[in-house]
PDB file of C-alpha atoms in Angstrom:
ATOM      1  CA  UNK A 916     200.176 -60.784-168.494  1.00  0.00           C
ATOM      2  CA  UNK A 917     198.189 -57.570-167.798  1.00  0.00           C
ATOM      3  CA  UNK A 918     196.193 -56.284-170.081  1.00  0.00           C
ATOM      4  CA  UNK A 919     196.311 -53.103-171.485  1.00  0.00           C
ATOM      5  CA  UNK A 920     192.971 -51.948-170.017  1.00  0.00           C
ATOM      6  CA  UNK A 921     194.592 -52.992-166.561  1.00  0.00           C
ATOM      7  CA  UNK A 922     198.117 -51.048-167.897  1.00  0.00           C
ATOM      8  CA  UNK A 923     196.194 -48.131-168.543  1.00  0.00           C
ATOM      9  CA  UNK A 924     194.378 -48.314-165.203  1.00  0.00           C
ATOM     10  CA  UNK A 925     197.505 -48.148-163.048  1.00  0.00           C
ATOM     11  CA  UNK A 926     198.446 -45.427-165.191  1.00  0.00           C
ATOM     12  CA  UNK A 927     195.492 -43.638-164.238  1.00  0.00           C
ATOM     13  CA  UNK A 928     195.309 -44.667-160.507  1.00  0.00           C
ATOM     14  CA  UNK A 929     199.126 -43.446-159.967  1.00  0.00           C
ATOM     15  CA  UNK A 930     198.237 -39.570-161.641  1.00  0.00           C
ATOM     16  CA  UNK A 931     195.378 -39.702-159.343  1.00  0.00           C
ATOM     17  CA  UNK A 932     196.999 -40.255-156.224  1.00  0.00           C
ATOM     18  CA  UNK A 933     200.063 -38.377-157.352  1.00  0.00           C
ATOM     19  CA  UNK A 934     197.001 -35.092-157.806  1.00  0.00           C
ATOM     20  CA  UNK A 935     195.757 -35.767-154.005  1.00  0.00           C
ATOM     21  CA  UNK A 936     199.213 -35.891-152.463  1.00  0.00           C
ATOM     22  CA  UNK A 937     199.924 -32.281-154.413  1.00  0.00           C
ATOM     23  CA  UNK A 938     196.034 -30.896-153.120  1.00  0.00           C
ATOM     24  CA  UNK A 939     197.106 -32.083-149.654  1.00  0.00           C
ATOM     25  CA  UNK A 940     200.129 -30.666-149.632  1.00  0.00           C
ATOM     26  CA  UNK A 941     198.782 -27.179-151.172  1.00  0.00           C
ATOM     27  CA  UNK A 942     196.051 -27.145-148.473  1.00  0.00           C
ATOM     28  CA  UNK A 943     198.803 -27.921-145.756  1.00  0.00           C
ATOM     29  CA  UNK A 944     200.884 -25.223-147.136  1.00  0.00           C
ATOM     30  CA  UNK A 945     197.736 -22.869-147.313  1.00  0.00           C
ATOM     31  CA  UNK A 946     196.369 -23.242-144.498  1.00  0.00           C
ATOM     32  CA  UNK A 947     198.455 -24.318-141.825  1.00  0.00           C
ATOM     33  CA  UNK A 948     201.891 -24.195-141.869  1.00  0.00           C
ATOM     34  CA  UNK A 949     204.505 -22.653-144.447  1.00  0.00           C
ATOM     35  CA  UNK A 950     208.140 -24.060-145.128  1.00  0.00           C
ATOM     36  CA  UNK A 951     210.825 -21.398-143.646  1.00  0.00           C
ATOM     37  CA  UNK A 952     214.973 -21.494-144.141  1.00  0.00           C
ATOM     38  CA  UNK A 953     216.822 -19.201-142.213  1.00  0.00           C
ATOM     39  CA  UNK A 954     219.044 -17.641-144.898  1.00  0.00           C
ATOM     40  CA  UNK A 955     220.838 -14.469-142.764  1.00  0.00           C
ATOM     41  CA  UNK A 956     222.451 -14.209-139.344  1.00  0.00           C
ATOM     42  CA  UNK A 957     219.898 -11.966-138.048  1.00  0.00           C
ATOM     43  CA  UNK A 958     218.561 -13.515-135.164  1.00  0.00           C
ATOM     44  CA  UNK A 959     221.497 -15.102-134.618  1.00  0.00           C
ATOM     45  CA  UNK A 960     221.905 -16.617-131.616  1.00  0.00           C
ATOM     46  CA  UNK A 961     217.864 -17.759-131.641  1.00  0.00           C
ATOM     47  CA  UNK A 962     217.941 -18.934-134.966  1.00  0.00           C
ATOM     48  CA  UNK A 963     221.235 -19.927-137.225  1.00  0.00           C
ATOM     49  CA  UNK A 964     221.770 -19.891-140.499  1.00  0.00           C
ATOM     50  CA  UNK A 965     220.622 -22.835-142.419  1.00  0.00           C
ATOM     51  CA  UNK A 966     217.671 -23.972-139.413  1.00  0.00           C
ATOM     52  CA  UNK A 967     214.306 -25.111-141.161  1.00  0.00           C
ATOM     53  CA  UNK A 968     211.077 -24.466-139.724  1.00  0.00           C
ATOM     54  CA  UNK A 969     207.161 -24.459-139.983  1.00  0.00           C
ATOM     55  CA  UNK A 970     205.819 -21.357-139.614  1.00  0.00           C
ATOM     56  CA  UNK A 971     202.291 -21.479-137.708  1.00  0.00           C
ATOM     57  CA  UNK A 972     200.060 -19.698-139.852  1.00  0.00           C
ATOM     58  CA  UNK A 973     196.781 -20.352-137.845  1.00  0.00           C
ATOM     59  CA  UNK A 974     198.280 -18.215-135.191  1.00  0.00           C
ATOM     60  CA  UNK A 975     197.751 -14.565-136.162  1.00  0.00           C
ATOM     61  CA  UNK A 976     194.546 -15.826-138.888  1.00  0.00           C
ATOM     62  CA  UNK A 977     194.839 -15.625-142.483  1.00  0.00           C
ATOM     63  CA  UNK A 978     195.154 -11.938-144.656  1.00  0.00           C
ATOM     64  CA  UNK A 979     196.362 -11.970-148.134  1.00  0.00           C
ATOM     65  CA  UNK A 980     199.987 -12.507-147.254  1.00  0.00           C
ATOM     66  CA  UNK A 981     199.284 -16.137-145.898  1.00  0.00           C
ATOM     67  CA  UNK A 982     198.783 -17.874-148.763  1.00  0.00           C
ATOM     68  CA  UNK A 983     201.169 -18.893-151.437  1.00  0.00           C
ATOM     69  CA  UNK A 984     200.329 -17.781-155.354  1.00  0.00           C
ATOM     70  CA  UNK A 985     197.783 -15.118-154.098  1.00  0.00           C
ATOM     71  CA  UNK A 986     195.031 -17.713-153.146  1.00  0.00           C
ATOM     72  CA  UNK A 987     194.160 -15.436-150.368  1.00  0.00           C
ATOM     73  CA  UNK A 988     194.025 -12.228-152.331  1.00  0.00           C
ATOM     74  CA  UNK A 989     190.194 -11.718-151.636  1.00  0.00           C
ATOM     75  CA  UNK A 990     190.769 -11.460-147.780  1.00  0.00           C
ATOM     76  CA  UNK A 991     191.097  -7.427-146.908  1.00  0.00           C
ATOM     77  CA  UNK A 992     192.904  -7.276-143.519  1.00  0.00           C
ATOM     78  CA  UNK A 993     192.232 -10.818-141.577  1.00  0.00           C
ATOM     79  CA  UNK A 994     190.126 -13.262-141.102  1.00  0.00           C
ATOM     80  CA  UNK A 995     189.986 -15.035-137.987  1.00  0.00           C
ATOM     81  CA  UNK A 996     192.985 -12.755-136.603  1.00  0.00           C
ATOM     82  CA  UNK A 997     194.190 -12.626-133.211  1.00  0.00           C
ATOM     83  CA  UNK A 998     196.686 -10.574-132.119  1.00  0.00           C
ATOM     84  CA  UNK A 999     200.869 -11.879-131.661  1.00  0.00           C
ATOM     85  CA  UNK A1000     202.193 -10.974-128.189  1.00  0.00           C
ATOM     86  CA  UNK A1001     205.388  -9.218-127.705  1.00  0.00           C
ATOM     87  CA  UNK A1002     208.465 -11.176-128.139  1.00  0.00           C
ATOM     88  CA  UNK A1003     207.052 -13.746-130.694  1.00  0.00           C
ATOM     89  CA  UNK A1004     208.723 -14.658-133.451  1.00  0.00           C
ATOM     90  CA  UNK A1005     207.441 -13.691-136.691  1.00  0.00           C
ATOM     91  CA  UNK A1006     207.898 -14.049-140.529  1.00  0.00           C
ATOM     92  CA  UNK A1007     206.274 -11.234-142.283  1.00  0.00           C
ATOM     93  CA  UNK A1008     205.670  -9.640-145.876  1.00  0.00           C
ATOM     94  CA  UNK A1009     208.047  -6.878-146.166  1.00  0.00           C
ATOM     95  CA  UNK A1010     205.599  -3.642-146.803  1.00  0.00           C
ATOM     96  CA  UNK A1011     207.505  -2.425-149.687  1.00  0.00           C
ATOM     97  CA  UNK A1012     210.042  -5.212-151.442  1.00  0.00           C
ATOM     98  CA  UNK A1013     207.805  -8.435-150.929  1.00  0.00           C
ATOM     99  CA  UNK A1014     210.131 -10.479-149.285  1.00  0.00           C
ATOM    100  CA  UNK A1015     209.889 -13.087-146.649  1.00  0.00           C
ATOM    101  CA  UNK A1016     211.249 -11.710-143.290  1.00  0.00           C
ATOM    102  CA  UNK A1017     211.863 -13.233-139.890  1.00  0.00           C
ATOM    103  CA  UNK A1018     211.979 -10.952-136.925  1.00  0.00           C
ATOM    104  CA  UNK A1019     211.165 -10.991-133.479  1.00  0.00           C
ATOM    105  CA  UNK A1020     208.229  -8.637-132.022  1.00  0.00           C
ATOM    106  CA  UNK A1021     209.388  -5.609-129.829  1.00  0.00           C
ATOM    107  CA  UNK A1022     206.494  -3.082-129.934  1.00  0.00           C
ATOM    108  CA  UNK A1023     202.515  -3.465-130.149  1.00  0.00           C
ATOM    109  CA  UNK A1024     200.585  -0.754-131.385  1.00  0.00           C
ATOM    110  CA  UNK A1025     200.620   2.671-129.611  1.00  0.00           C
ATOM    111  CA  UNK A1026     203.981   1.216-128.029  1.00  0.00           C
ATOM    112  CA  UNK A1027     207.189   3.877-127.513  1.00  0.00           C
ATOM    113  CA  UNK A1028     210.498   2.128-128.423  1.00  0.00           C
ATOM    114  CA  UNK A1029     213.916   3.489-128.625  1.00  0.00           C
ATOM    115  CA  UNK A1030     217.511   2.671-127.961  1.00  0.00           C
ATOM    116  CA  UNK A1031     219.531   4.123-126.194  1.00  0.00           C
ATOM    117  CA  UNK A1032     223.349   3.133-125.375  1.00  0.00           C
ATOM    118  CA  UNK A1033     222.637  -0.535-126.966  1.00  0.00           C
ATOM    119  CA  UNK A1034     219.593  -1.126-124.255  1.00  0.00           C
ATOM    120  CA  UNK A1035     215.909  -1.470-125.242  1.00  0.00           C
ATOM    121  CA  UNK A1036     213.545   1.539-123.640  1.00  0.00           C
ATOM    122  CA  UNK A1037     209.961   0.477-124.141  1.00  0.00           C
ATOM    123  CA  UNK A1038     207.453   2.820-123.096  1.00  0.00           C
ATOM    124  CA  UNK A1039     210.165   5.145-121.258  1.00  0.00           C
ATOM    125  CA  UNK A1040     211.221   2.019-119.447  1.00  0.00           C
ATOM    126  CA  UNK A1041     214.476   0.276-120.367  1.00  0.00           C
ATOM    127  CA  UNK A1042     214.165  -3.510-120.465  1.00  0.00           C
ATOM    128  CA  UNK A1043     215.686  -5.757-117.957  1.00  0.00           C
ATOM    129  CA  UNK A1044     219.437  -7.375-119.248  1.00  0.00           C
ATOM    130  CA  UNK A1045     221.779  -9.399-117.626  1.00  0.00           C
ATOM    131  CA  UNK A1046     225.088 -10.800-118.794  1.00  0.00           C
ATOM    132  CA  UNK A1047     224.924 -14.015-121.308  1.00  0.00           C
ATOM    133  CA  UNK A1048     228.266 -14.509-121.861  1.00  0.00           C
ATOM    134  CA  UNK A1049     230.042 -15.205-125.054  1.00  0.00           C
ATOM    135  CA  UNK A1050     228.626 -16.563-128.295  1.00  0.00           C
ATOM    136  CA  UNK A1051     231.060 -18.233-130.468  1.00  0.00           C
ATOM    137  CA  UNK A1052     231.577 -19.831-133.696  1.00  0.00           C
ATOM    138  CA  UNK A1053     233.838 -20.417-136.560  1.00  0.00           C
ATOM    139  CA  UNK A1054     234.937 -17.943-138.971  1.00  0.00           C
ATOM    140  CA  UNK A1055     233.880 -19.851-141.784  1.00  0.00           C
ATOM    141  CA  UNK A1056     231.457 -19.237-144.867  1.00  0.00           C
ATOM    142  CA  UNK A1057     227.873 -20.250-143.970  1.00  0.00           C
ATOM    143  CA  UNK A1058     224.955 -21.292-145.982  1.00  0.00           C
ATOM    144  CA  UNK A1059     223.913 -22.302-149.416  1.00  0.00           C
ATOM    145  CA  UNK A1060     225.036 -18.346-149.990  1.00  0.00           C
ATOM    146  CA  UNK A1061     228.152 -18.398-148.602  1.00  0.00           C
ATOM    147  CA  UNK A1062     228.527 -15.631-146.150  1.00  0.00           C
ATOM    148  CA  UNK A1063     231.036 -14.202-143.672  1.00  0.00           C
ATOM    149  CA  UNK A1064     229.698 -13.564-139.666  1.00  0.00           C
ATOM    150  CA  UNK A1065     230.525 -10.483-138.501  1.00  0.00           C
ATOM    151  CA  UNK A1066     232.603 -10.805-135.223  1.00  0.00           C
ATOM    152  CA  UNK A1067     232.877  -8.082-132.515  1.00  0.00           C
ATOM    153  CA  UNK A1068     236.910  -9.176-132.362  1.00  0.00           C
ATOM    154  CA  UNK A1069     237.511  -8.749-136.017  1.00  0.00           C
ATOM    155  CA  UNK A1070     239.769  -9.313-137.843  1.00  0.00           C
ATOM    156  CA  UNK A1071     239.473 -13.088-137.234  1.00  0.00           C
ATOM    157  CA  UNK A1072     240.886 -15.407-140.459  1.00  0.00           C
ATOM    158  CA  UNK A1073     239.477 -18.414-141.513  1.00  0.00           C
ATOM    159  CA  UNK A1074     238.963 -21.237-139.055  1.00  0.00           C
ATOM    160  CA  UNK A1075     239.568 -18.737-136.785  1.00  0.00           C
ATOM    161  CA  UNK A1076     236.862 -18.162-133.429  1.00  0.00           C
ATOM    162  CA  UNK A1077     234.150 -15.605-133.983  1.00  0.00           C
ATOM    163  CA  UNK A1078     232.606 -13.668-130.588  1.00  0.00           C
ATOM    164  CA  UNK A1079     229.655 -11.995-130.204  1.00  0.00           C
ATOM    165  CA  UNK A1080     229.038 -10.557-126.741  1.00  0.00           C
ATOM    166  CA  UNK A1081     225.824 -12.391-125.572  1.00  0.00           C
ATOM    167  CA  UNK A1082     222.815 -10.464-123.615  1.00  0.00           C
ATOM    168  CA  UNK A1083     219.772 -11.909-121.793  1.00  0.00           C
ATOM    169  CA  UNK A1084     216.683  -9.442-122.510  1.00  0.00           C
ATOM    170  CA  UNK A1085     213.745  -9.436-120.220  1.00  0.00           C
ATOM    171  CA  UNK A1086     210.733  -7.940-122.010  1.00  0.00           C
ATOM    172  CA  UNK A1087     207.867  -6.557-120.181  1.00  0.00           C
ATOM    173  CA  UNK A1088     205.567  -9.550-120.573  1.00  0.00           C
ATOM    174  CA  UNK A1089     208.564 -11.741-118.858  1.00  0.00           C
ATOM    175  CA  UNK A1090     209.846 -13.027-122.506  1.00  0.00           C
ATOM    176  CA  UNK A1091     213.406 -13.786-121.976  1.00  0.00           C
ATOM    177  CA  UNK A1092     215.528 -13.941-125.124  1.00  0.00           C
ATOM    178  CA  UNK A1093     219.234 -13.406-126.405  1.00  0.00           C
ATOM    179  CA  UNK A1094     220.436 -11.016-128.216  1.00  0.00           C
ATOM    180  CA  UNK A1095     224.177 -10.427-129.583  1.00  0.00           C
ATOM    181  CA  UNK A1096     226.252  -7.457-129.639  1.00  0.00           C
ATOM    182  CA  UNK A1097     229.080  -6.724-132.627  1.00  0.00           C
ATOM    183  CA  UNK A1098     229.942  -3.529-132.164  1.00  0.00           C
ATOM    184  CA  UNK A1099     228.927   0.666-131.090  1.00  0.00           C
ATOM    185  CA  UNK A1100     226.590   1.196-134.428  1.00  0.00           C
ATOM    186  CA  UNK A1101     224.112   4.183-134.937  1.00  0.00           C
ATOM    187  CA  UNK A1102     221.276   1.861-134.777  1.00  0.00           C
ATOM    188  CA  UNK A1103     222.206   1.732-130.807  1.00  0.00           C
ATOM    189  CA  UNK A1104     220.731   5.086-130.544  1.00  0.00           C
ATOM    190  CA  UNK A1105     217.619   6.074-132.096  1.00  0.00           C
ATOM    191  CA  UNK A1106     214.984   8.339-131.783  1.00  0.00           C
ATOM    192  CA  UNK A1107     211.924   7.442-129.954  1.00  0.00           C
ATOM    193  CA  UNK A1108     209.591   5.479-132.581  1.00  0.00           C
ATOM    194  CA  UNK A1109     205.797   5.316-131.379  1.00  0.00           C
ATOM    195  CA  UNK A1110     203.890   2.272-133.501  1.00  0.00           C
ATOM    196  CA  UNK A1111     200.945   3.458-135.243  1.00  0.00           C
ATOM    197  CA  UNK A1112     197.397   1.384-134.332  1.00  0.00           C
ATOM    198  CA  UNK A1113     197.384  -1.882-136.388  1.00  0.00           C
ATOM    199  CA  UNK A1114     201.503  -1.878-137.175  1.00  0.00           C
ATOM    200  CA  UNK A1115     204.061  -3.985-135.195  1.00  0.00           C
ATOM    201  CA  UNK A1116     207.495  -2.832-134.755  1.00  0.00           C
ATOM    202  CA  UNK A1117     210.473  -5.792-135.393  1.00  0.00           C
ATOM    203  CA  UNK A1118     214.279  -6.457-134.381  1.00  0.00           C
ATOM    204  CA  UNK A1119     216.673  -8.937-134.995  1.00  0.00           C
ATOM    205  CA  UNK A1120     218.652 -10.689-131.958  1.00  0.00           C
ATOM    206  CA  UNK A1121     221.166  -9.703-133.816  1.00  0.00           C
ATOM    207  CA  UNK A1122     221.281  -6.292-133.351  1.00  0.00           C
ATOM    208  CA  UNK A1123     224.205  -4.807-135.156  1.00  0.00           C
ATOM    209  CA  UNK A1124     223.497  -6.911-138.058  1.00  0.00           C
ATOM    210  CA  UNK A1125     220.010  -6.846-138.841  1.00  0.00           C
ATOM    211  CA  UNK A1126     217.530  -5.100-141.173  1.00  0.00           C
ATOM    212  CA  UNK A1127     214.634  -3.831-139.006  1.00  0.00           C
ATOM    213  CA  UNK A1128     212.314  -1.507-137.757  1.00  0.00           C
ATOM    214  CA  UNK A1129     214.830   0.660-136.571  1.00  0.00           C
ATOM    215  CA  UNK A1130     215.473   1.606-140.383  1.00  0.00           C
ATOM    216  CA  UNK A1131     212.538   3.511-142.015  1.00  0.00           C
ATOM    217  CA  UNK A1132     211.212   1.828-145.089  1.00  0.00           C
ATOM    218  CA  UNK A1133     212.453   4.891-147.140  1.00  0.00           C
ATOM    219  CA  UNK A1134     215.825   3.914-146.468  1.00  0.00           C
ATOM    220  CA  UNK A1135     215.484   0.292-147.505  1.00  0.00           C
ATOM    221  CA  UNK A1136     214.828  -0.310-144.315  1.00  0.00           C
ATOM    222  CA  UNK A1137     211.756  -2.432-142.539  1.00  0.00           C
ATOM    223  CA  UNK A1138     209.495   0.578-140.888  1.00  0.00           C
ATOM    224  CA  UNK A1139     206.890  -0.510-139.018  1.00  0.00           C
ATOM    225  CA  UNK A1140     205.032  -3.936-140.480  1.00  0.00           C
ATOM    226  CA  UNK A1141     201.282  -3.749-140.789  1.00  0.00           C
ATOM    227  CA  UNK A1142     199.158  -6.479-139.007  1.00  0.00           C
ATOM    228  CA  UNK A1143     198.028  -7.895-142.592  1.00  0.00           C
ATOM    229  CA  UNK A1144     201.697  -8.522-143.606  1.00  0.00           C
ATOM    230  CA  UNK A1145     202.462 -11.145-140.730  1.00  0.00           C
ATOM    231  CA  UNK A1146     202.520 -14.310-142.240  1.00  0.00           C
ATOM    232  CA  UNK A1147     202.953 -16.607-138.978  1.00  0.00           C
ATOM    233  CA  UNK A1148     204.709 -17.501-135.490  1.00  0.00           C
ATOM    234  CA  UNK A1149     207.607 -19.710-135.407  1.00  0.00           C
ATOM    235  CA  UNK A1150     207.870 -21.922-133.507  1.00  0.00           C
ATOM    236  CA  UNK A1151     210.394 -24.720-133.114  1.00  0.00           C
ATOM    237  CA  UNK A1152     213.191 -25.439-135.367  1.00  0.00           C
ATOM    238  CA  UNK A1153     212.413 -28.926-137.265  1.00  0.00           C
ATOM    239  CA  UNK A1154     216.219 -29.277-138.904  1.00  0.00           C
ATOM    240  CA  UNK A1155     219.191 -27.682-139.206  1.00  0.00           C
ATOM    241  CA  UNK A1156     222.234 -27.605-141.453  1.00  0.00           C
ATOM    242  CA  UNK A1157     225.419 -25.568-141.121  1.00  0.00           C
ATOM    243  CA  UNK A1158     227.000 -26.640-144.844  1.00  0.00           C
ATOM    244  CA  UNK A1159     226.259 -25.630-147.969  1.00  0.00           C
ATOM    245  CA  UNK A1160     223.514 -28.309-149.125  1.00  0.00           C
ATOM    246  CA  UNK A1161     221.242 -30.018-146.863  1.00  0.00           C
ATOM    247  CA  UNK A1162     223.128 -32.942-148.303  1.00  0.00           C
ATOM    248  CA  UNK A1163     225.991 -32.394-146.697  1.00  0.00           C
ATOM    249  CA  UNK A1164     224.919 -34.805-143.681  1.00  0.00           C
ATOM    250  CA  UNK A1165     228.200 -34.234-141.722  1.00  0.00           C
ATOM    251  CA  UNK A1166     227.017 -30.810-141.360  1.00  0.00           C
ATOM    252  CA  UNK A1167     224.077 -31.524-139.595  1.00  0.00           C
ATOM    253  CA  UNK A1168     223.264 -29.841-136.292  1.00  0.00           C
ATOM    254  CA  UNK A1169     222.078 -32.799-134.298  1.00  0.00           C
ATOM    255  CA  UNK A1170     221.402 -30.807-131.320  1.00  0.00           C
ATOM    256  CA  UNK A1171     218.824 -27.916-133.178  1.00  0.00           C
ATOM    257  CA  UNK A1172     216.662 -30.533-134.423  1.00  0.00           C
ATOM    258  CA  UNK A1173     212.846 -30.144-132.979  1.00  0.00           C
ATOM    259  CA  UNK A1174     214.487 -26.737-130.572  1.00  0.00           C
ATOM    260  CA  UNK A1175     211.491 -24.924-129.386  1.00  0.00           C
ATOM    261  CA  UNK A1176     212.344 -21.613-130.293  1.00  0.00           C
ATOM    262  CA  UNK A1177     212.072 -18.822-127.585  1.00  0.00           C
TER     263      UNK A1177
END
């Protein structure tokens, strides 16, 4: 039989490595790469509700905002920072409520953007689109929350099929992304917005349905995000689940897992 000297060893041995796999995992988390669920249909069709993802931190370097429990909160701007490039897609500190958002990049600093008739004008230029077709999917509650897409034939019941008119955008660096249509919405014409030095301006692919720069921040909106607040790039989609729990394995979307994401 063991003894209780060997007992108490084992004891000691487990709590030990149990402690290393946590101060791996914290440095992980830290430093490199940060857990991300999609919880909104805002950058629908890109990203769906209920994809999981590592968000690169090392991409943009490290400010106060990129590590978890305020670890980072001696940094004052960045360290190591380089700058994103236009149509990357970011999570970032929302400068006034703190929350986690995910967005895609539109305008750099000293950038013009507006809308105008649903196109993208940056600089005074509008952005090249061409036709994507149709994006569909079931009229059905999504997520762990339980939300309703918005369709652009509402009404549509239950089970029912759920369009969004699909766009291909061409953004002046040659990023080509989608972007979704619901319906005519205020946010399709703004007024010319002109991104201070060392801000970013952000939109959903999503456009009628998103929370973004478009909106100042004094209308619970996004405004434009200072550089410090980005938190990473994301990259590929590791996982995704359409159901309720990630445990609901017949909801898995076997055909999102590893998707780089562009």
């Amino acid at each position: 039989m063991a003894s209780k000297a060997d007992k108490d060893g084992g004891i000691v041995e487990t709590v030990k490595t149990i402690v290393y796999a946590l101060l791996i995992a914290g440095i992980f988390r830290t430093l490199f790469f940060q857990p991300f669920w999609i919880p909104s249909g805002s950058m629908k069709d890109t990203l769906l509700i209920g994809d999981f993802l590592f968000v690169n931190k090392m991409a943009y370097g490290y400010s106060q905002y990129s590590c978890p429990f305020g670890v980072c909160g001696f940094v004052d701007g960045r360290i190591m920072g380089s700058m994103p490039e236009r149509g990357d897609v970011v999570v970032f500190r929302h400068p006034v409520n703190g929350s986690d958002f995910i967005k895609r990049l539109i305008g750099l600093p000293g950038d013009r953007v507006q809308m105008k008739d649903g196109v993208l004008y940056i600089n005074d230029e509008a952005v090249k689109t061409e036709p994507g077709g149709v994006f569909e999917e079931t009229y059905e509650k999504q997520g762990p929350v339980g939300g309703e897409p918005q369709c652009e034939n509402a009404p549509v019941g239950f089970g029912g099929l759920c369009e969004k008119t699909r766009t291909y955008e061409t953004l002046p660096n040659g990023v080509r992304h989608s972007t979704l249509n619901i319906r005519d919405s205020g946010a399709d014409n703004t007024p010319v917005y002109t991104v201070p030095e060392g801000h970013f301006f952000f939109m959903g692919d999503n456009r009628d349905n998103s929370n973004d720069s478009r909106f100042p921040q004094a209308a619970r909106g996004v405004g434009m995000v200072p550089f410090e607040n980005l938190i990473g790039r994301a990259d590929r989609v590791m996982f995704s689940s359409a159901g309720r729990s990630i445990f609901f394995f017949w909801t898995w979307r076997a055909d999102r897992f590893f998707k780089k994401i562009e």
